[in-house]
PDB file of C-alpha atoms in Angstrom:
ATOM      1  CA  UNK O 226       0.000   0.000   0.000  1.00  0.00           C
ATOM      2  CA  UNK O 227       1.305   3.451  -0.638  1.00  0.00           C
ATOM      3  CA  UNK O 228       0.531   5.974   1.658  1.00  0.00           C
ATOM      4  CA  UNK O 229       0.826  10.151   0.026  1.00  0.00           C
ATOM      5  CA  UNK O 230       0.396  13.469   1.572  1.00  0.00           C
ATOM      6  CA  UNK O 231      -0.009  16.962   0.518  1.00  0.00           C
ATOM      7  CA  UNK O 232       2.493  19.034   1.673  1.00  0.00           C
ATOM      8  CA  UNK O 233       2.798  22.563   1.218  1.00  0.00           C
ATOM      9  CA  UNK O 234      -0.788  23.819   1.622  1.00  0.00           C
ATOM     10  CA  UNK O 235      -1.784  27.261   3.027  1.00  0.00           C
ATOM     11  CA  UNK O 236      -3.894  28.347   5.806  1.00  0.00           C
ATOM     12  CA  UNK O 237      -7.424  29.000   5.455  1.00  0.00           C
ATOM     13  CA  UNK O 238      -7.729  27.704   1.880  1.00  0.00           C
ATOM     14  CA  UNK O 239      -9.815  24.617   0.407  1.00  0.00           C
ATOM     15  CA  UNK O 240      -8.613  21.823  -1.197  1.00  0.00           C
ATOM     16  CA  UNK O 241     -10.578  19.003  -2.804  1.00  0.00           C
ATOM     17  CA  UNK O 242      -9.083  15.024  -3.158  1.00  0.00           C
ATOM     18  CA  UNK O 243      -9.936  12.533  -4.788  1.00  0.00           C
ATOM     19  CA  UNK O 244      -8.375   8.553  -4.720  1.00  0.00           C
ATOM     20  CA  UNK O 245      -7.903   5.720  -7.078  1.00  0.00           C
ATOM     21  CA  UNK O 246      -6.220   2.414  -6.235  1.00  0.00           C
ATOM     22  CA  UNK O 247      -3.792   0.905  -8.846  1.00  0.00           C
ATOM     23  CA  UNK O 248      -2.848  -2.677  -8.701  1.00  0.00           C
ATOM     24  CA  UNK O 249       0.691  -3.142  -9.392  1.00  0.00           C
ATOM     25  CA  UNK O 250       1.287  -6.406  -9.933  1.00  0.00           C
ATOM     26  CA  UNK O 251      -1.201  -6.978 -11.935  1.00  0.00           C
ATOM     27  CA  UNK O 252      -0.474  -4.622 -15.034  1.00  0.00           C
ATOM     28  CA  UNK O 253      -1.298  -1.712 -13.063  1.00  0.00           C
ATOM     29  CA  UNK O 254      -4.836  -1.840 -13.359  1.00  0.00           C
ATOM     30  CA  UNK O 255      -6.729   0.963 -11.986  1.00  0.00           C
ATOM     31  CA  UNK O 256     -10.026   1.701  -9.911  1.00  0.00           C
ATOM     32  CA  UNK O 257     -12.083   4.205 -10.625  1.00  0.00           C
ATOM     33  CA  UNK O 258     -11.936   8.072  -9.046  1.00  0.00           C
ATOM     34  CA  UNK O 259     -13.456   8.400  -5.341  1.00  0.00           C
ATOM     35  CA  UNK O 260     -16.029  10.934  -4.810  1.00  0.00           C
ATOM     36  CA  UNK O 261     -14.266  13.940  -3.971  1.00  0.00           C
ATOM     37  CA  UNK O 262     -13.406  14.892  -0.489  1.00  0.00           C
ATOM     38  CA  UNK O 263     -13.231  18.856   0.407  1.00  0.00           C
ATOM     39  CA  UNK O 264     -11.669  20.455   3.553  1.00  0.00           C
ATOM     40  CA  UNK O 265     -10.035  23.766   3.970  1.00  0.00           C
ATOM     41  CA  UNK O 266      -6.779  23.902   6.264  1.00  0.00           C
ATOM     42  CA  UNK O 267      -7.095  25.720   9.406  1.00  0.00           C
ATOM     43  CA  UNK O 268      -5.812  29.521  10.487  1.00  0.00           C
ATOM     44  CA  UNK O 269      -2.994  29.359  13.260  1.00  0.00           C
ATOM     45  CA  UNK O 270      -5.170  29.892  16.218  1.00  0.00           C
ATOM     46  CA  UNK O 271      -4.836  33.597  17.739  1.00  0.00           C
ATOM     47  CA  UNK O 272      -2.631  35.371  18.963  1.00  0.00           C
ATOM     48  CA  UNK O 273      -0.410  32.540  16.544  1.00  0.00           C
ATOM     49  CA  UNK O 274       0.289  33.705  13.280  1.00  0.00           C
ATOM     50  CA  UNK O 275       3.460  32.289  11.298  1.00  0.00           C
ATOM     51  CA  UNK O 276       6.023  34.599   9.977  1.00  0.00           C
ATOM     52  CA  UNK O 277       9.527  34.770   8.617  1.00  0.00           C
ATOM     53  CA  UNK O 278      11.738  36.232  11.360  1.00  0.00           C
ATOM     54  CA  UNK O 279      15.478  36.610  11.852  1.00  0.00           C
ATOM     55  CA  UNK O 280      16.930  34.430  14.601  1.00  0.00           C
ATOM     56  CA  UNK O 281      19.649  35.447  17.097  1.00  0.00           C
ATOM     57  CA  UNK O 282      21.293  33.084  18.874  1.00  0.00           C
ATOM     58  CA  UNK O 283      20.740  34.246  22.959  1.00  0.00           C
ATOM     59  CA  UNK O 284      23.809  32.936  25.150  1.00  0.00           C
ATOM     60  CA  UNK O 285      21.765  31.187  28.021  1.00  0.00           C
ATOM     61  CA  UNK O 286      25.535  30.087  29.558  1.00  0.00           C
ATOM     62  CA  UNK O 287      25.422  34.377  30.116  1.00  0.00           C
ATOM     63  CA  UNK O 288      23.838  35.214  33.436  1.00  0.00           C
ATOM     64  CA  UNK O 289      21.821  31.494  33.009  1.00  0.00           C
ATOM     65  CA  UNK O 290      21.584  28.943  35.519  1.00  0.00           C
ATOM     66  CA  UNK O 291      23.307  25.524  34.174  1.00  0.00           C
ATOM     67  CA  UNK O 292      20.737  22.330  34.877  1.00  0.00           C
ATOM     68  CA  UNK O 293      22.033  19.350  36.032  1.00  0.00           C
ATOM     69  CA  UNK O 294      20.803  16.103  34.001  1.00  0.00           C
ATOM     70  CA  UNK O 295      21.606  13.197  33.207  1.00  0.00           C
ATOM     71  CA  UNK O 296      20.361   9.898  30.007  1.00  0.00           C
ATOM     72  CA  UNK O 297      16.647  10.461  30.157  1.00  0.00           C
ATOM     73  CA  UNK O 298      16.170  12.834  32.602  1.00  0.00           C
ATOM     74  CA  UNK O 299      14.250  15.882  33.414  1.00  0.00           C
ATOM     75  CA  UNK O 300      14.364  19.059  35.372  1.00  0.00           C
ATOM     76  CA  UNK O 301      10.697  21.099  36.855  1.00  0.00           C
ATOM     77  CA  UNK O 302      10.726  24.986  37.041  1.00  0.00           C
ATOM     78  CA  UNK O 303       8.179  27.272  37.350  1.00  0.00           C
ATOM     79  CA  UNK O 304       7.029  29.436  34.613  1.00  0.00           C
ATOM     80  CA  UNK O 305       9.161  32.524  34.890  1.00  0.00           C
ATOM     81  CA  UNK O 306       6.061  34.417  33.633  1.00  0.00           C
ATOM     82  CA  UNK O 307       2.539  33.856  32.662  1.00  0.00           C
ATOM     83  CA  UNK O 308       1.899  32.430  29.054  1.00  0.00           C
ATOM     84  CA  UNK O 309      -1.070  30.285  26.950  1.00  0.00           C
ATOM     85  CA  UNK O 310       0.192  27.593  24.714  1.00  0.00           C
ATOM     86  CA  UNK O 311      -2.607  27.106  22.329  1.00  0.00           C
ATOM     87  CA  UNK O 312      -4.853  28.180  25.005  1.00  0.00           C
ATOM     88  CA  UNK O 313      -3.513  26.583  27.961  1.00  0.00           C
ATOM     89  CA  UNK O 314      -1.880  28.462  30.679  1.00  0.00           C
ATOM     90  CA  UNK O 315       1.457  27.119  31.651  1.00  0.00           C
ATOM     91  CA  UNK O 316       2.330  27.492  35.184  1.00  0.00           C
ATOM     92  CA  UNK O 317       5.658  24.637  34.906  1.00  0.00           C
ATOM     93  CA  UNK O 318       8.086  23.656  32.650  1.00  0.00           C
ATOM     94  CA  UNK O 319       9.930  20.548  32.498  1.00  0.00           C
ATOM     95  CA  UNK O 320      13.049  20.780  30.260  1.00  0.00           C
ATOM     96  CA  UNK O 321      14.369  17.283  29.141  1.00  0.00           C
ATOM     97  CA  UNK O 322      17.652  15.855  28.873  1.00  0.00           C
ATOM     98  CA  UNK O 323      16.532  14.536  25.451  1.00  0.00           C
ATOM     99  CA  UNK O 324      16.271  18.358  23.755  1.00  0.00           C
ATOM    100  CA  UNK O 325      12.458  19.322  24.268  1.00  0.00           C
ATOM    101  CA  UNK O 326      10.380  21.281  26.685  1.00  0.00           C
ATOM    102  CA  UNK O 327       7.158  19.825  28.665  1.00  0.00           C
ATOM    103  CA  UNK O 328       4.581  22.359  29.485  1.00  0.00           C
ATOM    104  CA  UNK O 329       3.455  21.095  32.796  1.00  0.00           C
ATOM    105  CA  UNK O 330       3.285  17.767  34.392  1.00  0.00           C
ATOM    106  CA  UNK O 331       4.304  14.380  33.151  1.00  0.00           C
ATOM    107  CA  UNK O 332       7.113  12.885  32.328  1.00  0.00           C
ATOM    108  CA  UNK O 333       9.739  14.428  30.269  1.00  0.00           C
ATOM    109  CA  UNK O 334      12.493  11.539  29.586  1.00  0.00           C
ATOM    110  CA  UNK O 335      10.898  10.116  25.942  1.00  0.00           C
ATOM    111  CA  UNK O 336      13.686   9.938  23.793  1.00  0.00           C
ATOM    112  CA  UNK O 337      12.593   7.824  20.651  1.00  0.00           C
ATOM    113  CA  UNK O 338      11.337  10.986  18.442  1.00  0.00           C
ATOM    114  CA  UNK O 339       7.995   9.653  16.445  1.00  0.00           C
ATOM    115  CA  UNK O 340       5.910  11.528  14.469  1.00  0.00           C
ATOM    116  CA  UNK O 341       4.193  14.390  16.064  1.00  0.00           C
ATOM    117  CA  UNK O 342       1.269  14.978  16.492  1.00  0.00           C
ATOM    118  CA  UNK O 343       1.278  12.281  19.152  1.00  0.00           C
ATOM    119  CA  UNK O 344      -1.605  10.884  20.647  1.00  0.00           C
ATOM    120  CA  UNK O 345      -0.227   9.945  24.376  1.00  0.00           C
ATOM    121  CA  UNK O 346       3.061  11.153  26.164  1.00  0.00           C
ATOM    122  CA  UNK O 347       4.534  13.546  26.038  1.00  0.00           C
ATOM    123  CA  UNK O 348       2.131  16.054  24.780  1.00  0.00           C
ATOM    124  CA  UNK O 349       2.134  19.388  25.215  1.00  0.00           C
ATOM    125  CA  UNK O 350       5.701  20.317  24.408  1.00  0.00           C
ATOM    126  CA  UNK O 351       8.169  21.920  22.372  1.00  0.00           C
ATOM    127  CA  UNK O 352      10.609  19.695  20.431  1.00  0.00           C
ATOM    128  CA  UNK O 353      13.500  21.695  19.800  1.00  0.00           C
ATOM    129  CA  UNK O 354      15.699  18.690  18.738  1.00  0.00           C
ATOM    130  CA  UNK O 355      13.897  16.011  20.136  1.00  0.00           C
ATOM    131  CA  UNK O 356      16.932  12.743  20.125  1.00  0.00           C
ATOM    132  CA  UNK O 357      18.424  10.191  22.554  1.00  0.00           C
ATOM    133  CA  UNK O 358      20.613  12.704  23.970  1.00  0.00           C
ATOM    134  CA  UNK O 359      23.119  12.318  27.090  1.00  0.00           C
ATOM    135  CA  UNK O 360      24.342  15.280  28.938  1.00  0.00           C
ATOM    136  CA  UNK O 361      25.042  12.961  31.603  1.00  0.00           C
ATOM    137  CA  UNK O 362      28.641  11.608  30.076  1.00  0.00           C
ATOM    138  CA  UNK O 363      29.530  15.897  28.267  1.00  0.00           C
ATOM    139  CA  UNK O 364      27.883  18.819  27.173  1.00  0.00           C
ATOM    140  CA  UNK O 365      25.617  20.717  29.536  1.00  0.00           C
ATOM    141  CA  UNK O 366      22.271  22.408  29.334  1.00  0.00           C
ATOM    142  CA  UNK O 367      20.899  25.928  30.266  1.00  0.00           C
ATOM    143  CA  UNK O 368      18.373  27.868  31.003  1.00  0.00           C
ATOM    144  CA  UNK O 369      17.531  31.580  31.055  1.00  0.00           C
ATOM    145  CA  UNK O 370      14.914  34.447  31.328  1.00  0.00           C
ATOM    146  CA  UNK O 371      15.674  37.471  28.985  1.00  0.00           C
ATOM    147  CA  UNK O 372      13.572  40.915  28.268  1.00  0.00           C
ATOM    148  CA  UNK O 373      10.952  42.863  30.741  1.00  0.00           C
ATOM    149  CA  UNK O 374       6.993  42.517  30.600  1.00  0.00           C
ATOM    150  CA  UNK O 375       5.658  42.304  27.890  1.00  0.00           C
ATOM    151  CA  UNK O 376       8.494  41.095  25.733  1.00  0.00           C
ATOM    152  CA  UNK O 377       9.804  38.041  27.757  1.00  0.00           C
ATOM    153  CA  UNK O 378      11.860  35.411  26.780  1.00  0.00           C
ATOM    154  CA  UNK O 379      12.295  31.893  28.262  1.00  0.00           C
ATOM    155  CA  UNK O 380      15.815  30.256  26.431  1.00  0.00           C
ATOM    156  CA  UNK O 381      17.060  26.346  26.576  1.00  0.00           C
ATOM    157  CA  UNK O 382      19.979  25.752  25.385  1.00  0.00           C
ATOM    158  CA  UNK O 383      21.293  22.322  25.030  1.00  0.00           C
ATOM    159  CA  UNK O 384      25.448  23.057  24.545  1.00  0.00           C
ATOM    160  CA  UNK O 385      27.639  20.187  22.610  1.00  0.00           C
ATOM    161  CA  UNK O 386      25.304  17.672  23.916  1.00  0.00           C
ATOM    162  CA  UNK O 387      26.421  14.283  22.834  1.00  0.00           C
ATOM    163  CA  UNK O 388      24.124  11.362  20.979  1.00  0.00           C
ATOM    164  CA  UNK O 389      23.407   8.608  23.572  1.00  0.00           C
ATOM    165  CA  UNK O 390      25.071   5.997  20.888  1.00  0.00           C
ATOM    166  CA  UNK O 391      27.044   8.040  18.388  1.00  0.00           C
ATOM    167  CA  UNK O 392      30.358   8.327  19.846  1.00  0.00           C
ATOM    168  CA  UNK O 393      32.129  11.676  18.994  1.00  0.00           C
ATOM    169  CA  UNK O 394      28.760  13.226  18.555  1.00  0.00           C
ATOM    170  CA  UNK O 395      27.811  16.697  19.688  1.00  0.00           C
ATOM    171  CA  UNK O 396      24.633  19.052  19.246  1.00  0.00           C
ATOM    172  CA  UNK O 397      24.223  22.729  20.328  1.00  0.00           C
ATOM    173  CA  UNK O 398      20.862  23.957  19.708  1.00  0.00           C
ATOM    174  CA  UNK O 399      18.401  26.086  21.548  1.00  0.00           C
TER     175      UNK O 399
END
């Protein structure tokens, strides 16, 4: 069976689909059309919109506080300030050995990265560079709280973070 997706489509806009099996071993016969299927994609919900943007790199190692973890671990903080994640408020944060943020409770030590949406744990999260990572045996990871109300910033930065099984293997990412 082969499996396709549509890629590439835009917010708010309709799209109509339509099916047909072929039979390859069999001299690629061919069913007929399906009935057509419609849908239109969805908007970002408020106040999300997506946008190109510059990055800049923020140095959590300067003035941040350097968390201690180890293979498949996790560290709890508080929310340094009030913010809704598609319309949740997030009062914790759990930041994971294995390069992703958990927006409240649960466990944050999942390392094997499937597909996304997922529909048990973890949910809720941010997947920077979601791996089997190990700071336990090098690298180190950091956190930090930049900017005044309203224009807060929360960083993570995971620095030359080795691969639990790839020896010689370092990531930096935030």
């Amino acid at each position: 069976m082969l499996f396709r997706s549509a890629g590439g489509l835009q917010p708010s806009t309709p799209y109509c689909f339509r099916v047909r099996a072929v039979n390859s071993y069999n001299g690629g016969t061919q069913s007929g059309w399906s009935n057509v299927a419609e849908a239109t994609t969805q908007s970002p919900p408020p106040p999300y919109a997506c946008s190109a943007t510059t990055y800049a790199w923020i140095d959590a190692t300067a003035g941040g506080t350097q968390r201690s973890l180890t293979d498949d671990s996790s560290v709890s903080l508080a929310a340094p300030f009030a913010f809704n994640f598609y319309g949740t408020s997030v009062s914790s944060i759990q930041v994971s050995s294995n390069g992703y943020l958990r927006l409240g409770s649960g466990a944050a030590t999942a390392y094997a990265n499937t597909s996304i949406p997922l529909a048990g744990d973890p949910d809720t999260f941010i997947a920077a560079w979601w791996d089997d990572l190990n700071p336990g045996v090098g690298g180190s990871v950091w956190t930090r709280t930049v900017g005044t109300a309203p224009n807060h910033q929360f960083v993570a930065e995971w620095l030359n973070v080795p691969h639990y099984s790839v020896v010689g293997s370092a990531i930096t990412f935030e």
